[in-house]
Structures are given as C-alpha cells and as structure tokens.
Amino acid sequence: TLSLKEHPPPVDMSLPACDYMDDGKGNVPKYHLDSTCDRALANHPATRTSRHVRYKALLQTGVDHIPDEITAVCPQQVENWEMGSGDAPASSTSSYGHDTKVLIDNEASTPVVVIFLKNGIEYSAMNAAITPPHHDPTTILQPGQWAHLTTFEGHVFYVRELTKEGGLGPILVQHRTGIVPITNKSGRVLPCEKPKFPAQHHLEQLPPKKQEQLVKRALEKVDPEPKVLDPIRHLEEVTKRDPDWDRSHPHTQERCHIIYKGFRNMVDGCALNMMYVGMQEAPTSGPMMCREEFKFHLGLHPSPEDYMHSWESRTKFEATFVGHTWVARLASDMTIVVDTYTVAPVVVRDCPSLKDQVVIGVGAQGMGIGELQAIPANSTATPPGVNVTANAAQANVHSI
C-alpha cells in the first residue's frame, strides 16, 4: 500500500508563501484572534450538533446542488446568482449547503452597506427584518472595518457604496457562498486512467443498490482506497483506511470565525489529493519553510452514500481559516499540482471606473438592487405586506 510517509509530496517552491499560518508566535490573521469572538460559545456542543443535523439532511439530498463560490469585484454587470436562477434549485432551506462564514473587509475609502436580497427586496445582511438596509447601522462598514457573517452555502451578499447623501450607490462587490471548484489550472494533459462504467441503459435496468455496487467497482479499479489490516480485528482480516490517508479528527477548540468550506473535484476523470500548506521550523537555524500535509481525498463519485467520508466522493468539507493554502495534487502522480486555493476574506475596494452599472434580473419586484436608486435616509423602514421572520446571517462588525 502506498504510504504518505514513504512518498511525501515534493517541495514546490512555486507555491504561495505560508505567511498567515499560526506558527505559535502570534502570527494569526486578525479575523481569527481570540478577541474577536467568545470561543466558548463558538465551540459550544450545540453548534456541532446543528452542523451534524445539517450533514444528516444533506446525506439525503446530496451536495451536487450546492453552487460554486464566486465573487465579482467592481462588477460592470451584476448577474443573478440567487438560488433558483438557473444554476441551483429553487430557494428553500433544504436547497442550501452547510453552514459557513463570510468575512467582509472594507478597504474602500467610503462607508459601505452589506445587503441580503429576499424576494427582490434589499435587507440588512445583519438583520433581515430591516429594510432599507442602511437603516441598520450594524450593516454599515466604515473604512477599515470588517464583519463576519454566519450563513449557509448558496446565500448571496451584495456590498453597496453609501453615498455622501446617505443613499445607496453602486454594487462594489457581489459574493455567493458555495463550494470551491477544483479545476485543472496546470493546462497540461493529465495522465489519468478514467473509470469504465457499465453502459447507462444497462445500469438503469438494475436496482439502485446494484447500480451503486457497479459504479464503486469501476471507481476502485482506477482510484483504490488505501487500506491496512485493522490492528484490533487483524485475525479476521478486517481492513480499514490507512491512517496516513485518513482525515484529521475535528478540533474541539477551534479558533474564532473558522470557515467551513467545501471543495469539489471538477477535473474530468482524475482523482486528487488535497494538501494543506503549513509551516514548520527549518531543520537548522533559518527562516520558517513551507511543508505540505495530506488532509483529504477528492474522488470521482458525484453522489456517493456519504459525501463527507467516502473515499470516492468528489466533494469534501473542511474547517479552515484566512491564509490557509490548499494544493490539489494528482492522486496518481503526486508530483503534479493541478490547482491551488488560498482562503481569503471578501475585500471591498474603491471602484472609480464603475459607471453605468447593469443589473440583470436581481431586483425581481422592481425595488432595491434592480433599481440601483439612492434611497433617502428617511424612507419607510419596511414596505407594506413584507414579513421577514428569519435572518439571512448572524454577524458582528469589527474595527481591528
């Protein structure tokens, strides 16, 4: 069996520097400092229970419906990324993905307003009972302030400039939470042996359980799960996943505002190993150096029985934070890097060239974002007939 310890990934000096890693010397991004949250509350068992309930629900629906993460900065044309707009199921609680966090950092020279859209109407992203959104002071970020929002994958947020007159200006950032698509950014033809599945018309005539058995058998031939004898049941020749290739156990004391992020393998026919680029002391005196550590495997199965833990699952979720760099290496040849992804906040900057912004199908009821009109500070807080009972996100604003 291939051992990660015997075959570590090669050192790749072209990878990003490990400049935001917690190295035990206080080098922690500002978004995750202990002063930014109540860690006891953040790590309360109820939070894990809620996440486990969501996991159980997604086992029934699968996770292929969860859209990709995408961000548009200074968009000249604002597209409709809302759930149900053509790339995802209709908006409902069951349609969204896992809970996650969004960190929005205002580096613009003007105040901005963070907005959540519901039924074509703009609401405060911090309190979905308040509209117009800038009537909620907690959703306004002054220059240099940042906010964290607890939400679900699939939710879309808009950041609009607050004009000098107190109205809402153009959209500076549009961000949809979702799964990170891992693609072949290497541009090379990858040496992968693609699975050979039975003919579709043959599979459709079989019971679902038999279909799954045949699909897994085809996948195991090209992407076998590394296994070893179970030390407790070795006399029965019972095997388990090789610990070198197993997932890390969850931390019971996570840092503030840890981001629960999904990754999806979009490389056709090629299984991947996701490596975390960390830091460790150099063997001799000198600066810190990068090191890669295996964290999880992205297989080729779009809808396995257990998307989180099955070896063959093409989608996995991992707790991470700002500055973490993830490297996708070809499972069949670990010398080949196909993609990298570094976790970062959603940064808002000035958009001096943003003129005549076009918004496509976002403000469905002709109000709010669809109009891009300046809303005076003394307008009605809640339109007649609008009843909002659930927050789009839970959030706090920080000035550090």
Coordinates of C-alpha atoms in Angstrom, one line a residue:
T1 CA 0.0 0.0 0.0
L2 CA 1.3 3.5 -0.9
S3 CA 2.4 5.3 2.3
L4 CA 2.3 9.0 2.5
K5 CA 5.3 8.9 4.9
E6 CA 7.3 6.9 2.4
H7 CA 6.3 9.0 -0.6
P8 CA 5.9 12.6 0.7
P9 CA 5.0 15.3 -1.9
P10 CA 7.9 17.1 -3.4
V11 CA 8.9 20.5 -2.3
D12 CA 7.4 23.0 -4.7
M13 CA 9.0 26.5 -4.4
S14 CA 6.4 28.0 -6.7
L15 CA 3.6 27.5 -4.2
P16 CA 2.4 30.6 -2.2
A17 CA 4.4 31.5 0.9
C18 CA 2.9 30.4 4.3
D19 CA 2.6 33.9 5.6
Y20 CA -0.6 33.7 7.6
M21 CA -0.2 30.4 9.4
D22 CA -0.5 30.2 13.2
D23 CA 3.1 29.3 14.0
G24 CA 2.8 29.5 17.8
K25 CA 4.3 33.0 17.7
G26 CA 1.2 35.0 17.5
N27 CA 1.1 35.1 13.7
V28 CA -2.7 34.8 13.5
P29 CA -4.9 36.7 11.0
K30 CA -6.9 39.5 12.6
Y31 CA -10.2 37.8 11.7
H32 CA -9.4 34.8 14.0
L33 CA -7.9 36.5 17.1
D34 CA -9.4 35.4 20.4
S35 CA -10.5 39.0 21.0
T36 CA -13.0 38.8 18.0
C37 CA -15.4 36.2 19.5
D38 CA -16.4 34.2 22.5
R39 CA -14.6 30.9 21.8
A40 CA -16.5 29.0 24.5
L41 CA -19.8 30.0 22.7
A42 CA -18.3 29.3 19.2
N43 CA -17.2 25.8 20.3
H44 CA -20.4 25.0 22.2
P45 CA -21.7 21.5 21.6
A46 CA -24.9 22.9 20.2
T47 CA -23.0 24.3 17.2
R48 CA -21.6 20.9 16.4
T49 CA -25.0 19.3 16.9
S50 CA -26.6 21.7 14.5
R51 CA -23.8 21.0 11.9
H52 CA -24.3 17.3 12.3
V53 CA -28.1 17.7 11.8
R54 CA -27.3 19.6 8.5
Y55 CA -24.9 16.8 7.5
K56 CA -27.6 14.2 8.0
A57 CA -30.1 16.2 5.9
L58 CA -27.6 16.6 3.1
L59 CA -26.9 12.9 3.1
Q60 CA -30.5 12.6 1.8
T61 CA -30.3 15.3 -0.9
G62 CA -26.6 15.0 -1.8
V63 CA -24.4 18.1 -2.3
D64 CA -24.3 18.4 -6.1
H65 CA -27.0 21.1 -6.0
I66 CA -24.8 23.5 -3.9
P67 CA -23.5 26.2 -6.2
D68 CA -19.9 27.2 -6.7
E69 CA -18.4 30.0 -4.6
I70 CA -18.0 33.1 -6.8
T71 CA -17.1 36.8 -6.2
A72 CA -17.3 39.8 -8.5
V73 CA -15.4 42.9 -7.6
C74 CA -16.3 46.2 -9.1
P75 CA -18.8 44.4 -11.5
Q76 CA -19.8 46.4 -14.5
Q77 CA -22.6 43.9 -15.0
V78 CA -24.3 42.3 -12.0
E79 CA -25.6 38.8 -12.8
N80 CA -28.4 37.0 -10.9
W81 CA -26.7 34.4 -8.7
E82 CA -29.6 33.8 -6.5
M83 CA -30.7 30.2 -5.8
G84 CA -33.2 29.2 -8.4
S85 CA -31.8 31.4 -11.1
G86 CA -30.9 28.6 -13.4
D87 CA -27.8 27.1 -11.7
A88 CA -29.3 25.8 -8.5
P89 CA -32.6 24.6 -7.1
A90 CA -35.3 27.0 -6.0
S91 CA -34.6 28.9 -2.9
S92 CA -35.5 26.9 0.3
T93 CA -33.9 25.8 3.5
S94 CA -33.3 22.3 2.0
S95 CA -31.6 23.8 -1.1
Y96 CA -28.7 25.4 0.7
G97 CA -25.5 23.7 1.8
H98 CA -23.5 23.6 5.0
D99 CA -23.2 26.4 7.4
T100 CA -20.2 28.6 6.7
K101 CA -18.7 32.0 7.5
V102 CA -18.2 35.1 5.3
L103 CA -15.6 37.7 6.2
I104 CA -16.1 41.1 4.6
D105 CA -13.3 43.6 4.9
N106 CA -13.9 47.2 3.8
E107 CA -10.7 48.6 2.3
A108 CA -12.6 51.3 0.4
S109 CA -12.3 55.0 1.2
T110 CA -16.1 55.3 1.8
P111 CA -18.6 53.5 4.1
V112 CA -20.4 50.5 2.5
V113 CA -23.6 48.6 3.2
V114 CA -23.8 44.8 3.3
I115 CA -27.0 43.6 1.8
F116 CA -29.0 40.4 1.6
L117 CA -31.8 40.0 -1.0
K118 CA -35.1 38.4 -0.3
N119 CA -37.9 38.3 -2.9
G120 CA -36.3 41.1 -4.8
I121 CA -36.1 43.4 -1.8
E122 CA -32.9 44.5 -0.1
Y123 CA -32.5 43.9 3.6
S124 CA -29.7 44.3 6.1
A125 CA -27.4 41.3 6.0
M126 CA -27.1 41.7 9.8
N127 CA -30.8 41.8 10.4
A128 CA -33.2 40.6 7.8
A129 CA -36.1 42.4 9.4
I130 CA -34.7 45.8 8.4
T131 CA -35.2 47.4 5.0
P132 CA -33.9 49.7 3.5
P133 CA -30.7 48.0 4.6
H134 CA -28.8 51.2 5.5
H135 CA -31.4 51.9 8.2
D136 CA -29.5 49.3 10.2
P137 CA -26.2 50.9 11.4
T138 CA -24.8 47.4 12.1
T139 CA -24.7 46.6 8.4
I140 CA -22.7 49.7 7.5
L141 CA -18.9 49.2 7.5
Q142 CA -16.8 52.2 7.8
P143 CA -13.4 52.3 6.0
G144 CA -11.1 49.8 7.8
Q145 CA -13.9 47.9 9.5
W146 CA -14.7 44.2 8.8
A147 CA -17.6 41.9 9.6
H148 CA -18.2 38.2 9.9
L149 CA -21.5 36.6 8.8
T150 CA -22.7 33.2 9.8
T151 CA -24.7 31.8 6.9
F152 CA -25.3 28.9 4.5
E153 CA -23.6 27.9 1.2
G154 CA -25.7 29.3 -1.6
H155 CA -26.6 32.7 0.0
V156 CA -25.6 35.8 -2.0
F157 CA -24.5 39.0 -0.4
Y158 CA -24.1 42.5 -2.1
V159 CA -21.9 45.3 -0.9
R160 CA -23.0 48.8 -2.0
E161 CA -21.4 52.1 -1.5
L162 CA -23.0 54.5 0.9
T163 CA -23.2 57.9 -0.9
K164 CA -22.4 61.2 0.7
E165 CA -26.2 62.0 0.6
G166 CA -26.9 58.9 2.7
G167 CA -28.3 56.8 -0.2
L168 CA -27.2 53.5 -1.7
G169 CA -24.7 53.7 -4.5
P170 CA -23.5 51.1 -6.9
I171 CA -22.6 47.5 -6.0
L172 CA -18.9 47.3 -5.3
V173 CA -18.9 43.5 -4.5
Q174 CA -21.2 40.6 -5.2
H175 CA -20.4 37.4 -3.4
R176 CA -22.1 34.0 -3.4
T177 CA -21.1 31.5 -0.8
G178 CA -20.6 28.0 -2.1
I179 CA -18.2 25.2 -2.9
V180 CA -14.7 25.8 -4.3
P181 CA -14.4 24.1 -7.7
I182 CA -11.0 22.4 -8.1
T183 CA -10.1 22.5 -11.8
N184 CA -7.0 21.7 -14.0
K185 CA -5.3 25.1 -13.9
S186 CA -2.0 23.4 -14.9
G187 CA -3.1 23.5 -18.5
R188 CA -1.4 20.1 -19.2
V189 CA -2.9 16.8 -20.3
L190 CA -3.1 14.8 -17.1
P191 CA -2.1 11.1 -17.1
C192 CA -5.2 9.7 -15.5
E193 CA -6.8 6.3 -16.1
K194 CA -10.5 7.1 -16.4
P195 CA -13.1 4.7 -14.9
K196 CA -15.0 2.5 -17.3
F197 CA -18.6 2.4 -16.2
P198 CA -21.3 0.0 -17.4
A199 CA -23.5 1.3 -20.2
Q200 CA -26.1 3.7 -18.8
H201 CA -29.0 1.8 -20.3
H202 CA -27.7 -1.3 -18.5
L203 CA -27.5 0.5 -15.2
E204 CA -31.0 1.9 -15.4
Q205 CA -32.4 -1.6 -15.5
L206 CA -30.8 -2.6 -12.2
P207 CA -31.9 -1.8 -8.6
P208 CA -30.2 1.3 -7.1
K209 CA -28.1 -0.7 -4.7
K210 CA -26.7 -2.9 -7.5
Q211 CA -26.1 0.3 -9.6
E212 CA -24.0 1.7 -6.8
Q213 CA -22.0 -1.5 -6.4
L214 CA -21.1 -1.5 -10.1
V215 CA -20.1 2.2 -10.1
K216 CA -17.9 1.8 -7.0
R217 CA -16.3 -1.3 -8.5
A218 CA -15.4 0.7 -11.6
L219 CA -14.0 3.6 -9.4
E220 CA -12.0 1.2 -7.2
K221 CA -10.1 0.0 -10.3
V222 CA -8.6 3.4 -11.0
D223 CA -8.8 5.0 -7.6
P224 CA -8.5 2.3 -4.9
E225 CA -8.8 3.3 -1.3
P226 CA -5.5 2.7 0.6
K227 CA -6.2 0.2 3.3
V228 CA -4.3 -1.7 6.0
L229 CA -5.3 -4.5 8.4
D230 CA -7.3 -3.4 11.4
P231 CA -4.9 -4.0 14.4
I232 CA -7.9 -4.9 16.5
R233 CA -9.5 -7.3 14.1
H234 CA -6.5 -8.4 12.0
L235 CA -7.1 -12.1 12.7
E236 CA -10.4 -11.7 10.9
E237 CA -8.5 -10.0 8.0
V238 CA -10.7 -6.9 8.5
T239 CA -9.2 -3.8 6.8
K240 CA -9.6 -0.1 7.4
R241 CA -8.3 3.0 5.7
D242 CA -4.6 3.6 6.0
P243 CA -4.1 6.2 8.8
D244 CA -1.7 8.0 6.5
W245 CA -4.5 8.7 4.2
D246 CA -7.3 9.3 6.7
R247 CA -9.0 12.6 7.5
S248 CA -8.0 14.6 10.6
H249 CA -10.2 14.4 13.6
P250 CA -12.3 17.6 14.3
H251 CA -10.9 20.1 16.7
T252 CA -12.9 20.6 19.9
Q253 CA -11.5 24.1 20.4
E254 CA -11.5 25.9 17.0
R255 CA -10.3 29.5 16.6
C256 CA -12.7 32.4 16.1
H257 CA -14.6 32.5 12.9
I258 CA -13.3 29.3 11.4
I259 CA -14.7 28.9 7.9
Y260 CA -16.4 25.6 7.0
K261 CA -15.6 25.3 3.3
G262 CA -16.5 22.7 0.7
F263 CA -14.2 21.6 -2.2
R264 CA -15.4 19.8 -5.4
N265 CA -13.3 17.9 -7.9
M266 CA -14.1 19.2 -11.3
V267 CA -11.1 17.6 -13.1
D268 CA -12.5 15.1 -15.5
G269 CA -11.6 11.5 -14.7
C270 CA -8.7 12.4 -12.3
A271 CA -8.8 11.8 -8.5
L272 CA -7.0 14.3 -6.4
N273 CA -5.3 14.6 -3.0
M274 CA -5.8 17.9 -1.2
M275 CA -2.7 19.0 0.7
Y276 CA -2.6 21.7 3.3
V277 CA 0.4 24.0 3.1
G278 CA 1.6 24.6 6.6
M279 CA 4.7 25.8 8.3
Q280 CA 7.4 24.1 10.3
E281 CA 10.8 25.1 11.7
A282 CA 13.7 24.6 9.3
P283 CA 16.0 21.6 10.3
T284 CA 18.8 24.1 11.0
S285 CA 18.7 27.7 12.0
G286 CA 16.9 29.9 9.5
P287 CA 13.5 31.1 8.4
M288 CA 10.3 29.1 8.5
M289 CA 9.7 26.9 5.5
C290 CA 6.6 25.5 3.8
R291 CA 5.5 21.9 4.2
E292 CA 2.6 20.1 2.8
E293 CA 0.3 17.7 4.7
F294 CA -2.4 15.4 3.3
K295 CA -5.8 16.4 4.6
F296 CA -8.4 14.7 2.3
H297 CA -9.0 12.9 -0.9
L298 CA -11.3 14.1 -3.8
G299 CA -12.5 11.1 -5.7
L300 CA -14.7 10.9 -8.8
H301 CA -18.2 10.0 -7.4
P302 CA -20.7 12.9 -7.6
S303 CA -23.3 11.3 -5.3
P304 CA -21.9 8.6 -3.0
E305 CA -23.7 7.3 0.0
D306 CA -21.6 9.5 2.3
Y307 CA -20.2 12.6 0.6
M308 CA -18.1 13.6 3.7
H309 CA -16.3 10.4 4.4
S310 CA -16.4 8.1 1.4
W311 CA -13.0 7.8 -0.4
E312 CA -14.7 8.0 -3.8
S313 CA -16.6 11.2 -3.0
R314 CA -15.7 14.1 -5.2
T315 CA -16.8 16.7 -2.6
K316 CA -15.4 17.2 0.9
F317 CA -15.8 19.8 3.5
E318 CA -13.0 21.1 5.8
A319 CA -12.6 23.7 8.6
T320 CA -10.1 26.3 7.5
F321 CA -9.2 30.0 8.0
V322 CA -7.8 33.0 6.3
G323 CA -4.3 32.4 4.9
H324 CA -4.6 28.6 4.6
T325 CA -3.4 27.5 1.2
W326 CA -4.7 24.2 -0.3
V327 CA -2.9 22.4 -3.0
A328 CA -4.6 19.8 -5.2
R329 CA -2.2 17.1 -6.4
L330 CA -2.9 14.4 -8.9
A331 CA -3.6 11.2 -6.8
S332 CA -1.9 9.0 -9.4
D333 CA 1.2 11.3 -9.7
M334 CA 1.8 13.5 -6.6
T335 CA 4.5 15.5 -8.4
I336 CA 1.7 17.2 -10.5
V337 CA -0.1 20.2 -9.0
V338 CA -3.4 20.9 -10.8
D339 CA -4.8 23.7 -8.7
T340 CA -4.2 25.8 -5.6
Y341 CA -6.6 27.8 -3.4
T342 CA -5.8 30.3 -0.6
V343 CA -8.6 31.2 1.8
A344 CA -9.2 35.0 1.9
P345 CA -11.8 37.4 3.1
V346 CA -14.1 39.3 0.7
V347 CA -12.3 42.6 0.3
V348 CA -14.1 45.7 -0.7
R349 CA -12.2 48.4 -2.6
D350 CA -12.9 51.6 -4.4
C351 CA -14.3 51.3 -7.9
P352 CA -13.5 54.6 -9.6
S353 CA -14.1 53.2 -13.1
L354 CA -17.5 51.8 -12.2
K355 CA -20.1 53.6 -14.4
D356 CA -23.5 52.8 -15.8
Q357 CA -23.7 49.5 -13.9
V358 CA -26.1 47.0 -15.4
V359 CA -28.1 44.7 -13.1
I360 CA -29.7 41.6 -14.7
G361 CA -32.8 40.2 -13.0
V362 CA -31.7 40.7 -9.4
G363 CA -34.4 43.1 -8.1
A364 CA -37.3 40.9 -9.0
Q365 CA -40.0 43.2 -7.6
G366 CA -38.6 46.4 -9.1
M367 CA -37.3 47.6 -5.8
G368 CA -33.8 47.7 -4.3
I369 CA -30.9 46.4 -6.3
G370 CA -32.8 46.1 -9.5
E371 CA -33.3 49.9 -9.5
L372 CA -29.9 50.9 -8.2
Q373 CA -31.5 54.1 -6.9
A374 CA -30.4 56.2 -4.0
I375 CA -32.8 55.5 -1.1
P376 CA -33.1 58.5 1.2
A377 CA -32.4 58.1 4.9
N378 CA -35.9 58.9 5.9
S379 CA -37.7 56.4 3.7
T380 CA -40.0 53.7 5.1
A381 CA -38.2 51.0 7.1
T382 CA -40.4 48.1 6.0
P383 CA -42.6 48.1 2.9
P384 CA -46.3 47.2 3.4
G385 CA -47.0 43.5 3.2
V386 CA -43.4 42.4 3.8
N387 CA -43.0 40.0 6.7
V388 CA -39.4 38.8 7.3
T389 CA -39.0 36.3 10.1
A390 CA -35.5 34.8 9.6
N391 CA -32.1 36.4 9.4
A392 CA -30.0 35.8 6.4
A393 CA -27.0 35.8 8.6
Q394 CA -25.7 36.4 12.1
A395 CA -23.0 39.0 12.1
N396 CA -20.8 41.4 14.0
V397 CA -18.7 44.3 12.9
H398 CA -15.0 44.7 13.9
S399 CA -12.7 47.7 13.7
I400 CA -9.3 46.0 14.1

